[in-house]
Amino acid sequence: MLLSELQNGEYGIVSKVRGRGAFRKRIIEMGFIRGKKVTVIKNAPLKDPIEYSIMGYEISLRRSEANLIEIITPEEAKELVKTSYNGTLSPHNDWELVRTGAKAGSKIVNVALVGNPNSGKTTLFNNASGSKEHVGNYGGVTVDSKMAHFKHKGYTFNITDLPGTYSLSAYTPEELYVRRFIHQQKPDVVINVVDASNIERNLYLTTQLIDMDIKVVVALNMYDELEAQGDIFRYNDLGKMIGIPFVPTVSSKGKGISELFDKVINLYADKDKTYRHVHINYGRQIEHAIEAIQTPIKDSDNQNINIHYSSRYLSIKLLEKDKQAHRITGKSGSYDEILAITNQQIERLEDIYNEDSEILITDAKYGFIAGALKETYTENKHKKRQNTQIIDAFVTHKLFGFPIFLLFMWISFYTTFKLGAYPMDSVLNSVKSAV
Ligand code: GDP
Ligand code: MG
């Protein structure tokens, strides 16, 4: 249950602090740490703030902040002890019972799979959860997601298979769905499923997840194909660079899945050494624009927005002329100012580069990816060439190319006239006989 739902005098044990980066950190720093007891001093209906006592301190939280904290009540704890230990555990006293229950309750991890279509999300989902979801593309079918539960190393995972997307703009229903899911459901960890044999395009989505400032681990899926190509990818180096752990997987064979969820546990428990929030550098001019838009968003009056969305993320989205970002910031009292600065910055950037601001951001993202891969990815120069590549090499060859072109043109004309002569003759004959 949420901390905000506890009434005067009631207590619970913190099981989870949701939300992203900075806000989550602030709440944890105030003492709302997993396993700590928190008691309500004063929670008046519809009144802000709420007063709590934790670790001997009295602390006021806004209702929106208390909504981010999950707690286990004594009643919930009793139930959890029953279901988690099947009656094999009998704690000595009530407090021990509550503690044990809360411990079990804090081992529930919500995970979402995000990635390009055909990167292997459903295969990974099936393999991890043991379910037999049909693998395939449902073109045109209503956007939806599948959820399953499974246990791994004492943790219970609620895993959601989200629709495949190449990006997180708001252009398609799938993209909107995935974005909303991340912002509203706030999964504890997002698994970004990446097709290792098509890394550059797949990482585009990863850069958008970085902007969102959420906990991400990359499942470097189809790793068998990367190995078959003979390419070398120093993914750990890239991971350190972008603050996201990478785990190679071959979902179709179940390889790496266990290691992947070990990583998820580490990330969830704030124990992963690779994970950190980085900023993608968009270059001096764009960075200047982001900062300018960020200033009014960061205003303390906008806490209800900032709690759910990174101000940097919103600024980038506003620069991309994203309707959703306008809808979100539209609720702010300083929207007029945000809008004015956004328009002014877009105009300035488009003047400098003579290019649409949305394209400027996309280019910068791909630039960032290219730079990162240059340092960490070595393509195999002696790849076995595929038949199509051999044909391509011939028909586009400097010397042979043109004669081959003429040959095909000749064949095309020859067959048109020679073969066309037969039906032509019969048509003429039948016309003649009719006359
Ligand atoms: P989704 O669109 O992301 O859900 O992708 P699917 O799970 O439907 O997988 C797309 C295709 O890739 C299927 O034919 C899978 O069998 C195949 N596939 C999934 N994971 C791997 C992998 O690790 N290696 C290889 N070679 N193929 C995989
Ligand atoms: Mg799928």
CSV table of C-alpha atoms and ligand atoms in Angstrom, one decimal:
chain,number,residue,atom,x,y,z
A,1,MET,CA,0.0,0.0,0.0
A,2,LEU,CA,1.1,3.6,-0.5
A,3,LEU,CA,2.4,5.6,2.4
A,4,SER,CA,-0.1,8.3,1.7
A,5,GLU,CA,-2.9,5.9,2.5
A,6,LEU,CA,-1.9,5.3,6.1
A,7,GLN,CA,-4.0,7.1,8.7
A,8,ASN,CA,-3.1,8.9,11.9
A,9,GLY,CA,-1.3,6.7,14.3
A,10,GLU,CA,-0.9,3.8,11.9
A,11,TYR,CA,2.5,2.5,10.9
A,12,GLY,CA,4.1,0.5,8.1
A,13,ILE,CA,7.5,-0.6,6.9
A,14,VAL,CA,9.0,1.0,3.8
A,15,SER,CA,9.2,-1.7,1.1
A,16,LYS,CA,10.0,0.4,-2.0
A,17,VAL,CA,10.6,4.0,-3.1
A,18,ARG,CA,9.4,4.5,-6.6
A,19,GLY,CA,10.1,7.2,-9.1
A,20,ARG,CA,13.2,8.4,-10.9
A,21,GLY,CA,16.6,9.7,-10.2
A,22,ALA,CA,16.9,12.9,-8.2
A,23,PHE,CA,13.5,12.7,-6.5
A,24,ARG,CA,13.9,9.1,-5.4
A,25,LYS,CA,17.3,9.9,-4.1
A,26,ARG,CA,16.0,12.9,-2.1
A,27,ILE,CA,13.3,10.8,-0.4
A,28,ILE,CA,15.7,8.0,0.4
A,29,GLU,CA,18.2,10.6,1.9
A,30,MET,CA,15.4,11.8,4.2
A,31,GLY,CA,15.4,8.4,5.7
A,32,PHE,CA,12.7,6.5,3.8
A,33,ILE,CA,14.9,3.4,3.4
A,34,ARG,CA,13.6,-0.1,2.7
A,35,GLY,CA,13.0,-1.9,6.0
A,36,LYS,CA,12.5,1.2,8.2
A,37,LYS,CA,9.4,1.8,10.2
A,38,VAL,CA,7.3,4.9,9.5
A,39,THR,CA,4.4,6.1,11.6
A,40,VAL,CA,1.8,8.7,10.7
A,41,ILE,CA,1.7,11.7,13.0
A,42,LYS,CA,-0.9,13.7,11.1
A,43,ASN,CA,-2.6,12.9,7.8
A,44,ALA,CA,-5.6,15.2,7.3
A,45,PRO,CA,-7.8,14.4,4.3
A,46,LEU,CA,-6.8,16.5,1.2
A,47,LYS,CA,-4.3,18.4,3.2
A,48,ASP,CA,-0.6,18.9,2.3
A,49,PRO,CA,1.9,18.1,3.8
A,50,ILE,CA,1.6,14.9,5.8
A,51,GLU,CA,3.6,14.5,9.0
A,52,TYR,CA,5.5,11.3,9.6
A,53,SER,CA,7.9,10.0,12.2
A,54,ILE,CA,10.8,7.8,10.9
A,55,MET,CA,14.1,6.9,12.6
A,56,GLY,CA,13.2,9.2,15.5
A,57,TYR,CA,12.7,12.2,13.3
A,58,GLU,CA,9.6,14.1,12.4
A,59,ILE,CA,9.3,14.7,8.7
A,60,SER,CA,6.7,16.4,6.5
A,61,LEU,CA,6.1,15.0,3.0
A,62,ARG,CA,3.9,16.2,0.2
A,63,ARG,CA,1.1,13.9,-0.7
A,64,SER,CA,2.7,13.5,-4.1
A,65,GLU,CA,5.9,12.3,-2.5
A,66,ALA,CA,4.2,10.0,-0.1
A,67,ASN,CA,2.5,8.5,-3.2
A,68,LEU,CA,5.9,7.3,-4.3
A,69,ILE,CA,6.6,5.3,-1.2
A,70,GLU,CA,5.3,1.8,-0.9
A,71,ILE,CA,4.9,0.4,2.6
A,72,ILE,CA,3.9,-3.0,4.1
A,73,THR,CA,1.3,-2.7,6.9
A,74,PRO,CA,1.2,-5.2,9.8
A,75,GLU,CA,-1.9,-6.9,8.2
A,76,GLU,CA,-0.2,-7.2,4.8
A,77,ALA,CA,2.9,-8.5,6.5
A,78,LYS,CA,1.0,-11.3,8.1
A,79,GLU,CA,-0.5,-12.3,4.8
A,80,LEU,CA,2.9,-12.2,3.1
A,81,VAL,CA,4.6,-14.3,5.7
A,82,LYS,CA,1.8,-16.9,5.2
A,83,THR,CA,2.1,-17.0,1.4
A,84,SER,CA,5.9,-16.6,1.1
A,85,TYR,CA,6.8,-19.2,3.7
A,86,ASN,CA,3.8,-21.6,3.5
A,87,GLY,CA,3.5,-21.7,7.2
A,88,THR,CA,7.1,-23.0,7.7
A,89,LEU,CA,8.1,-19.8,9.5
A,90,SER,CA,6.7,-18.8,12.9
A,91,PRO,CA,8.2,-15.5,14.1
A,92,HIS,CA,8.5,-15.1,17.8
A,93,ASN,CA,6.6,-11.9,18.2
A,94,ASP,CA,4.5,-9.4,16.2
A,95,TRP,CA,7.3,-7.1,15.4
A,96,GLU,CA,9.4,-9.9,14.0
A,97,LEU,CA,6.4,-11.0,12.0
A,98,VAL,CA,6.0,-7.6,10.5
A,99,ARG,CA,9.7,-7.3,9.7
A,100,THR,CA,9.7,-10.7,8.0
A,101,GLY,CA,6.6,-9.9,6.0
A,102,ALA,CA,8.0,-6.5,4.9
A,103,LYS,CA,11.2,-8.2,3.8
A,104,ALA,CA,9.2,-10.6,1.6
A,105,GLY,CA,7.2,-7.6,0.3
A,106,SER,CA,10.2,-5.6,-0.7
A,107,LYS,CA,11.4,-8.5,-2.9
A,108,ILE,CA,8.7,-7.8,-5.5
A,109,VAL,CA,10.3,-6.3,-8.6
A,110,ASN,CA,8.3,-4.7,-11.4
A,111,VAL,CA,10.2,-5.1,-14.7
A,112,ALA,CA,9.2,-3.9,-18.2
A,113,LEU,CA,10.7,-5.0,-21.5
A,114,VAL,CA,11.3,-2.2,-24.0
A,115,GLY,CA,12.9,-2.5,-27.4
A,116,ASN,CA,12.6,-2.4,-31.2
A,117,PRO,CA,10.2,-4.8,-32.9
A,118,ASN,CA,11.9,-8.2,-33.4
A,119,SER,CA,14.6,-7.6,-30.9
A,120,GLY,CA,13.4,-10.7,-29.1
A,121,LYS,CA,11.3,-9.2,-26.3
A,122,THR,CA,8.6,-11.8,-26.4
A,123,THR,CA,11.1,-14.7,-26.7
A,124,LEU,CA,12.9,-13.3,-23.6
A,125,PHE,CA,9.6,-12.8,-21.8
A,126,ASN,CA,8.5,-16.4,-22.5
A,127,ASN,CA,11.9,-17.8,-21.5
A,128,ALA,CA,12.1,-15.9,-18.3
A,129,SER,CA,8.5,-16.5,-17.2
A,130,GLY,CA,8.0,-20.0,-18.7
A,131,SER,CA,4.9,-18.8,-20.4
A,132,LYS,CA,4.1,-19.8,-24.0
A,133,GLU,CA,3.1,-16.5,-25.5
A,134,HIS,CA,2.9,-16.6,-29.3
A,135,VAL,CA,6.0,-15.1,-30.8
A,136,GLY,CA,5.3,-12.9,-33.8
A,137,ASN,CA,4.3,-9.5,-35.0
A,138,TYR,CA,0.8,-8.5,-34.5
A,139,GLY,CA,0.4,-5.9,-37.2
A,140,GLY,CA,-2.6,-3.7,-36.8
A,141,VAL,CA,-3.8,-5.5,-33.6
A,142,THR,CA,-4.8,-3.2,-30.7
A,143,VAL,CA,-1.8,-2.1,-28.7
A,144,ASP,CA,-1.5,-4.1,-25.5
A,145,SER,CA,1.0,-5.7,-23.2
A,146,LYS,CA,1.4,-9.1,-21.5
A,147,MET,CA,2.3,-9.6,-17.9
A,148,ALA,CA,3.7,-12.7,-16.1
A,149,HIS,CA,5.1,-13.5,-12.7
A,150,PHE,CA,8.1,-15.7,-11.9
A,151,LYS,CA,10.6,-16.2,-9.1
A,152,HIS,CA,14.4,-15.8,-9.3
A,153,LYS,CA,16.8,-16.0,-6.4
A,154,GLY,CA,14.1,-15.2,-3.8
A,155,TYR,CA,12.7,-12.3,-5.7
A,156,THR,CA,9.3,-12.2,-7.4
A,157,PHE,CA,9.3,-10.5,-10.8
A,158,ASN,CA,6.3,-9.0,-12.4
A,159,ILE,CA,7.4,-8.7,-16.0
A,160,THR,CA,5.6,-6.9,-18.7
A,161,ASP,CA,6.2,-7.4,-22.4
A,162,LEU,CA,5.5,-4.0,-24.1
A,163,PRO,CA,4.9,-3.4,-27.8
A,164,GLY,CA,8.0,-2.9,-29.9
A,165,THR,CA,9.0,0.6,-30.8
A,166,TYR,CA,11.9,2.2,-32.6
A,167,SER,CA,11.6,5.4,-30.7
A,168,LEU,CA,9.6,7.0,-27.9
A,169,SER,CA,8.1,9.9,-29.7
A,170,ALA,CA,4.4,10.2,-29.8
A,171,TYR,CA,3.8,9.3,-33.4
A,172,THR,CA,2.4,5.8,-33.1
A,173,PRO,CA,0.0,4.3,-30.6
A,174,GLU,CA,2.8,1.9,-29.6
A,175,GLU,CA,5.2,4.7,-28.8
A,176,LEU,CA,2.6,6.5,-26.7
A,177,TYR,CA,1.6,3.4,-24.9
A,178,VAL,CA,5.2,2.5,-23.9
A,179,ARG,CA,5.9,6.1,-22.8
A,180,ARG,CA,2.7,6.3,-20.7
A,181,PHE,CA,3.5,2.9,-19.2
A,182,ILE,CA,7.0,4.0,-18.1
A,183,HIS,CA,5.7,7.3,-16.6
A,184,GLN,CA,2.6,6.0,-14.9
A,185,GLN,CA,3.4,2.4,-13.9
A,186,LYS,CA,7.0,3.4,-12.9
A,187,PRO,CA,8.6,-0.1,-13.3
A,188,ASP,CA,11.4,-0.6,-10.9
A,189,VAL,CA,13.8,-1.6,-13.7
A,190,VAL,CA,13.4,-1.3,-17.5
A,191,ILE,CA,15.0,-4.1,-19.5
A,192,ASN,CA,16.0,-2.5,-22.9
A,193,VAL,CA,16.1,-5.5,-25.3
A,194,VAL,CA,18.6,-4.7,-28.0
A,195,ASP,CA,19.3,-6.6,-31.1
A,196,ALA,CA,23.1,-6.9,-30.9
A,197,SER,CA,23.4,-7.6,-34.7
A,198,ASN,CA,21.8,-4.2,-35.4
A,199,ILE,CA,23.3,-2.2,-32.6
A,200,GLU,CA,23.4,1.3,-34.0
A,201,ARG,CA,19.7,1.6,-34.8
A,202,ASN,CA,18.7,-0.2,-31.6
A,203,LEU,CA,20.7,2.2,-29.4
A,204,TYR,CA,18.6,5.1,-30.6
A,205,LEU,CA,15.8,4.0,-28.2
A,206,THR,CA,18.4,3.6,-25.5
A,207,THR,CA,19.4,7.2,-25.8
A,208,GLN,CA,15.8,8.2,-25.1
A,209,LEU,CA,15.6,6.0,-22.0
A,210,ILE,CA,18.8,7.7,-20.8
A,211,ASP,CA,17.0,11.1,-21.2
A,212,MET,CA,14.2,9.8,-19.1
A,213,ASP,CA,16.5,9.2,-16.1
A,214,ILE,CA,15.2,5.8,-15.1
A,215,LYS,CA,16.8,2.5,-14.1
A,216,VAL,CA,17.8,0.6,-17.3
A,217,VAL,CA,19.7,-2.6,-18.0
A,218,VAL,CA,20.4,-3.6,-21.6
A,219,ALA,CA,19.8,-7.2,-22.7
A,220,LEU,CA,22.2,-7.5,-25.5
A,221,ASN,CA,20.1,-10.0,-27.3
A,222,MET,CA,20.9,-12.1,-30.4
A,223,TYR,CA,24.5,-12.1,-29.1
A,224,ASP,CA,24.9,-15.3,-31.1
A,225,GLU,CA,24.5,-13.4,-34.3
A,226,LEU,CA,27.0,-10.8,-33.3
A,227,GLU,CA,29.5,-13.6,-32.5
A,228,ALA,CA,28.7,-15.3,-35.8
A,229,GLN,CA,29.6,-12.1,-37.7
A,230,GLY,CA,32.9,-12.1,-35.9
A,231,ASP,CA,32.4,-8.6,-34.6
A,232,ILE,CA,33.9,-7.5,-31.3
A,233,PHE,CA,31.9,-5.4,-29.0
A,234,ARG,CA,33.4,-4.1,-25.7
A,235,TYR,CA,29.9,-3.7,-24.3
A,236,ASN,CA,31.2,-3.2,-20.7
A,237,ASP,CA,33.1,-0.2,-21.8
A,238,LEU,CA,30.0,1.2,-23.5
A,239,GLY,CA,28.0,0.4,-20.4
A,240,LYS,CA,30.4,2.4,-18.2
A,241,MET,CA,30.3,5.3,-20.7
A,242,ILE,CA,26.5,5.6,-20.7
A,243,GLY,CA,25.9,4.4,-17.1
A,244,ILE,CA,23.9,1.3,-18.1
A,245,PRO,CA,24.9,-2.3,-17.5
A,246,PHE,CA,24.9,-4.6,-20.5
A,247,VAL,CA,24.2,-8.4,-20.3
A,248,PRO,CA,24.6,-10.5,-23.5
A,249,THR,CA,21.7,-12.9,-24.0
A,250,VAL,CA,20.5,-15.4,-26.5
A,251,SER,CA,16.8,-15.5,-25.6
A,252,SER,CA,15.9,-18.2,-28.1
A,253,LYS,CA,18.3,-20.5,-26.3
A,254,GLY,CA,17.7,-19.2,-22.8
A,255,LYS,CA,21.4,-18.1,-22.5
A,256,GLY,CA,22.2,-15.1,-20.3
A,257,ILE,CA,18.7,-14.8,-18.9
A,258,SER,CA,19.7,-15.8,-15.3
A,259,GLU,CA,22.6,-13.3,-15.4
A,260,LEU,CA,20.2,-10.6,-16.7
A,261,PHE,CA,17.9,-11.0,-13.8
A,262,ASP,CA,20.8,-11.1,-11.4
A,263,LYS,CA,21.7,-7.7,-12.8
A,264,VAL,CA,18.1,-6.5,-12.4
A,265,ILE,CA,18.2,-7.5,-8.7
A,266,ASN,CA,21.4,-5.5,-8.3
A,267,LEU,CA,20.0,-2.5,-9.9
A,268,TYR,CA,16.8,-2.7,-7.9
A,269,ALA,CA,18.7,-3.0,-4.7
A,270,ASP,CA,20.8,0.1,-5.7
A,271,LYS,CA,24.0,-2.1,-5.7
A,272,ASP,CA,25.0,-1.9,-9.4
A,273,LYS,CA,28.3,-0.2,-9.9
A,274,THR,CA,27.8,0.6,-13.6
A,275,TYR,CA,24.4,2.3,-13.2
A,276,ARG,CA,24.5,6.1,-13.0
A,277,HIS,CA,22.6,8.9,-14.6
A,278,VAL,CA,24.5,10.4,-17.5
A,279,HIS,CA,23.5,13.3,-19.8
A,280,ILE,CA,23.9,12.8,-23.5
A,281,ASN,CA,25.8,15.8,-24.8
A,282,TYR,CA,23.8,17.4,-27.6
A,283,GLY,CA,26.4,20.0,-28.4
A,284,ARG,CA,26.8,23.6,-27.2
A,285,GLN,CA,23.8,25.2,-28.9
A,286,ILE,CA,21.2,22.5,-28.1
A,287,GLU,CA,22.5,22.2,-24.6
A,288,HIS,CA,22.0,25.9,-24.2
A,289,ALA,CA,18.5,25.6,-25.4
A,290,ILE,CA,17.7,22.6,-23.1
A,291,GLU,CA,19.0,24.6,-20.1
A,292,ALA,CA,17.0,27.7,-20.9
A,293,ILE,CA,13.7,25.6,-21.1
A,294,GLN,CA,14.6,23.6,-18.0
A,295,THR,CA,14.9,26.7,-15.8
A,296,PRO,CA,11.1,27.5,-15.6
A,297,ILE,CA,10.2,23.8,-15.5
A,298,LYS,CA,12.4,23.3,-12.5
A,299,ASP,CA,10.6,25.9,-10.5
A,300,SER,CA,9.5,24.6,-7.1
A,301,ASP,CA,5.9,25.3,-8.0
A,302,ASN,CA,6.1,22.5,-10.6
A,303,GLN,CA,7.0,19.8,-8.1
A,304,ASN,CA,4.0,17.7,-9.2
A,305,ILE,CA,5.6,17.6,-12.7
A,306,ASN,CA,9.2,17.2,-11.6
A,307,ILE,CA,8.3,14.2,-9.4
A,308,HIS,CA,7.2,12.2,-12.4
A,309,TYR,CA,9.4,13.6,-15.2
A,310,SER,CA,12.9,14.7,-15.6
A,311,SER,CA,13.0,18.4,-16.5
A,312,ARG,CA,15.9,17.7,-18.9
A,313,TYR,CA,13.8,15.1,-20.6
A,314,LEU,CA,10.8,17.4,-20.9
A,315,SER,CA,13.0,20.2,-22.3
A,316,ILE,CA,14.4,17.9,-25.0
A,317,LYS,CA,10.9,16.7,-25.8
A,318,LEU,CA,9.7,20.3,-26.0
A,319,LEU,CA,12.5,21.1,-28.4
A,320,GLU,CA,11.3,18.1,-30.5
A,321,LYS,CA,7.9,19.8,-30.6
A,322,ASP,CA,6.4,16.8,-28.8
A,323,LYS,CA,2.7,17.2,-28.1
A,324,GLN,CA,2.7,15.1,-25.0
A,325,ALA,CA,5.4,17.2,-23.4
A,326,HIS,CA,3.2,20.3,-24.1
A,327,ARG,CA,0.3,18.5,-22.4
A,328,ILE,CA,2.4,17.7,-19.4
A,329,THR,CA,3.9,21.1,-18.9
A,330,GLY,CA,0.6,22.7,-19.9
A,331,LYS,CA,-0.6,21.9,-16.3
A,332,SER,CA,2.1,24.1,-14.9
A,333,GLY,CA,1.4,27.7,-13.7
A,334,SER,CA,4.5,28.8,-15.6
A,335,TYR,CA,3.5,27.2,-19.0
A,336,ASP,CA,3.3,30.6,-20.7
A,337,GLU,CA,6.9,31.2,-19.9
A,338,ILE,CA,7.9,27.6,-20.8
A,339,LEU,CA,6.2,28.0,-24.1
A,340,ALA,CA,7.7,31.3,-24.9
A,341,ILE,CA,11.2,30.1,-24.2
A,342,THR,CA,10.7,26.9,-26.1
A,343,ASN,CA,9.5,28.8,-29.2
A,344,GLN,CA,12.3,31.2,-28.9
A,345,GLN,CA,15.0,28.5,-28.6
A,346,ILE,CA,13.5,26.4,-31.4
A,347,GLU,CA,13.6,29.5,-33.7
A,348,ARG,CA,17.2,30.3,-32.6
A,349,LEU,CA,18.4,26.7,-33.3
A,350,GLU,CA,16.6,26.5,-36.7
A,351,ASP,CA,18.1,29.8,-37.7
A,352,ILE,CA,21.6,28.6,-36.9
A,353,TYR,CA,21.4,25.2,-38.5
A,354,ASN,CA,18.7,25.8,-41.1
A,355,GLU,CA,17.2,22.5,-40.0
A,356,ASP,CA,14.1,21.4,-38.1
A,357,SER,CA,14.8,21.2,-34.4
A,358,GLU,CA,13.5,17.7,-34.1
A,359,ILE,CA,15.9,16.5,-36.8
A,360,LEU,CA,18.8,18.3,-35.0
A,361,ILE,CA,18.1,16.3,-31.8
A,362,THR,CA,17.8,13.0,-33.7
A,363,ASP,CA,21.1,13.8,-35.5
A,364,ALA,CA,22.8,14.6,-32.3
A,365,LYS,CA,21.6,11.3,-30.8
A,366,TYR,CA,23.0,9.3,-33.7
A,367,GLY,CA,26.2,11.3,-33.5
A,368,PHE,CA,26.5,10.3,-29.9
A,369,ILE,CA,25.9,6.7,-30.7
A,370,ALA,CA,28.4,6.7,-33.6
A,371,GLY,CA,31.0,8.2,-31.3
A,372,ALA,CA,30.4,5.7,-28.6
A,373,LEU,CA,30.5,2.7,-31.0
A,374,LYS,CA,33.6,4.0,-32.6
A,375,GLU,CA,35.4,3.4,-29.3
A,376,THR,CA,33.8,0.2,-28.4
A,377,TYR,CA,32.8,-1.7,-31.5
A,378,THR,CA,35.2,-3.4,-33.9
A,379,GLU,CA,33.6,-4.8,-37.0
A,380,ASN,CA,35.0,-8.0,-38.5
A,381,LYS,CA,36.7,-6.9,-41.8
A,382,HIS,CA,36.8,-10.4,-43.2
A,383,LYS,CA,33.2,-11.3,-42.8
A,384,LYS,CA,31.9,-14.1,-45.0
A,385,ARG,CA,30.3,-12.1,-47.8
A,386,GLN,CA,26.7,-12.9,-48.5
A,387,ASN,CA,25.5,-13.7,-52.0
A,388,THR,CA,23.6,-10.5,-52.3
A,389,GLN,CA,26.8,-8.5,-51.5
A,390,ILE,CA,28.7,-10.4,-54.1
A,391,ILE,CA,26.1,-9.6,-56.7
A,392,ASP,CA,26.1,-6.0,-55.6
A,393,ALA,CA,29.8,-5.8,-56.0
A,394,PHE,CA,29.6,-7.1,-59.6
A,395,VAL,CA,26.7,-5.0,-60.9
A,396,THR,CA,28.1,-1.8,-59.4
A,397,HIS,CA,31.7,-2.5,-60.5
A,398,LYS,CA,33.6,0.3,-62.2
A,399,LEU,CA,34.5,-1.8,-65.3
A,400,PHE,CA,31.8,-4.5,-65.4
A,401,GLY,CA,29.0,-2.5,-64.2
A,402,PHE,CA,28.1,-0.7,-67.5
A,403,PRO,CA,28.4,-3.8,-69.8
A,404,ILE,CA,26.3,-5.7,-67.4
A,405,PHE,CA,23.7,-2.9,-67.5
A,406,LEU,CA,23.7,-3.0,-71.3
A,407,LEU,CA,23.4,-6.8,-71.3
A,408,PHE,CA,20.3,-6.7,-69.1
A,409,MET,CA,18.8,-3.8,-71.2
A,410,TRP,CA,19.4,-5.9,-74.4
A,411,ILE,CA,17.8,-9.0,-72.8
A,412,SER,CA,14.9,-6.9,-71.7
A,413,PHE,CA,14.3,-5.4,-75.2
A,414,TYR,CA,14.9,-8.7,-77.0
A,415,THR,CA,12.4,-10.7,-74.9
A,416,THR,CA,9.9,-7.9,-75.2
A,417,PHE,CA,9.9,-8.0,-79.0
A,418,LYS,CA,10.7,-11.6,-79.6
A,419,LEU,CA,8.3,-13.1,-77.1
A,420,GLY,CA,5.8,-10.3,-77.7
A,421,ALA,CA,5.7,-11.2,-81.4
A,422,TYR,CA,3.7,-14.5,-80.7
A,423,PRO,CA,0.6,-13.0,-79.1
A,424,MET,CA,1.0,-10.1,-81.6
A,425,ASP,CA,0.8,-12.4,-84.6
A,426,SER,CA,-2.2,-14.3,-83.2
A,427,VAL,CA,-4.0,-11.0,-82.6
A,428,LEU,CA,-3.2,-9.8,-86.1
A,429,ASN,CA,-4.3,-13.1,-87.6
A,430,SER,CA,-7.6,-13.1,-85.8
A,431,VAL,CA,-8.2,-9.5,-86.9
A,432,LYS,CA,-7.4,-10.5,-90.5
A,433,SER,CA,-9.8,-13.5,-90.5
A,434,ALA,CA,-12.5,-11.3,-89.0
A,435,VAL,CA,-12.2,-8.8,-91.8
B,1,GDP,P1,9.9,-9.1,-30.4
B,1,GDP,O1,9.2,-8.5,-31.6
B,1,GDP,O2,10.9,-8.2,-29.8
B,1,GDP,O3,8.9,-9.6,-29.4
B,1,GDP,O4,10.7,-10.3,-30.9
B,1,GDP,P2,10.4,-11.9,-30.9
B,1,GDP,O5,10.5,-12.4,-29.5
B,1,GDP,O6,9.1,-12.1,-31.6
B,1,GDP,O7,11.6,-12.5,-31.7
B,1,GDP,C1,11.8,-12.2,-33.1
B,1,GDP,C2,12.6,-13.4,-33.7
B,1,GDP,O8,13.9,-13.4,-33.2
B,1,GDP,C3,12.0,-14.7,-33.4
B,1,GDP,O9,12.0,-15.5,-34.6
B,1,GDP,C4,12.9,-15.3,-32.4
B,1,GDP,O10,12.9,-16.7,-32.4
B,1,GDP,C5,14.2,-14.7,-32.7
B,1,GDP,N1,15.2,-14.6,-31.6
B,1,GDP,C6,14.9,-14.1,-30.4
B,1,GDP,N2,15.9,-14.0,-29.6
B,1,GDP,C7,17.0,-14.5,-30.3
B,1,GDP,C8,18.4,-14.6,-30.1
B,1,GDP,O11,18.9,-14.4,-29.0
B,1,GDP,N3,19.1,-15.1,-31.1
B,1,GDP,C9,18.6,-15.4,-32.3
B,1,GDP,N4,19.4,-15.9,-33.3
B,1,GDP,N5,17.3,-15.3,-32.6
B,1,GDP,C10,16.5,-14.8,-31.6
B,2,MG,MG,6.8,-9.4,-29.3
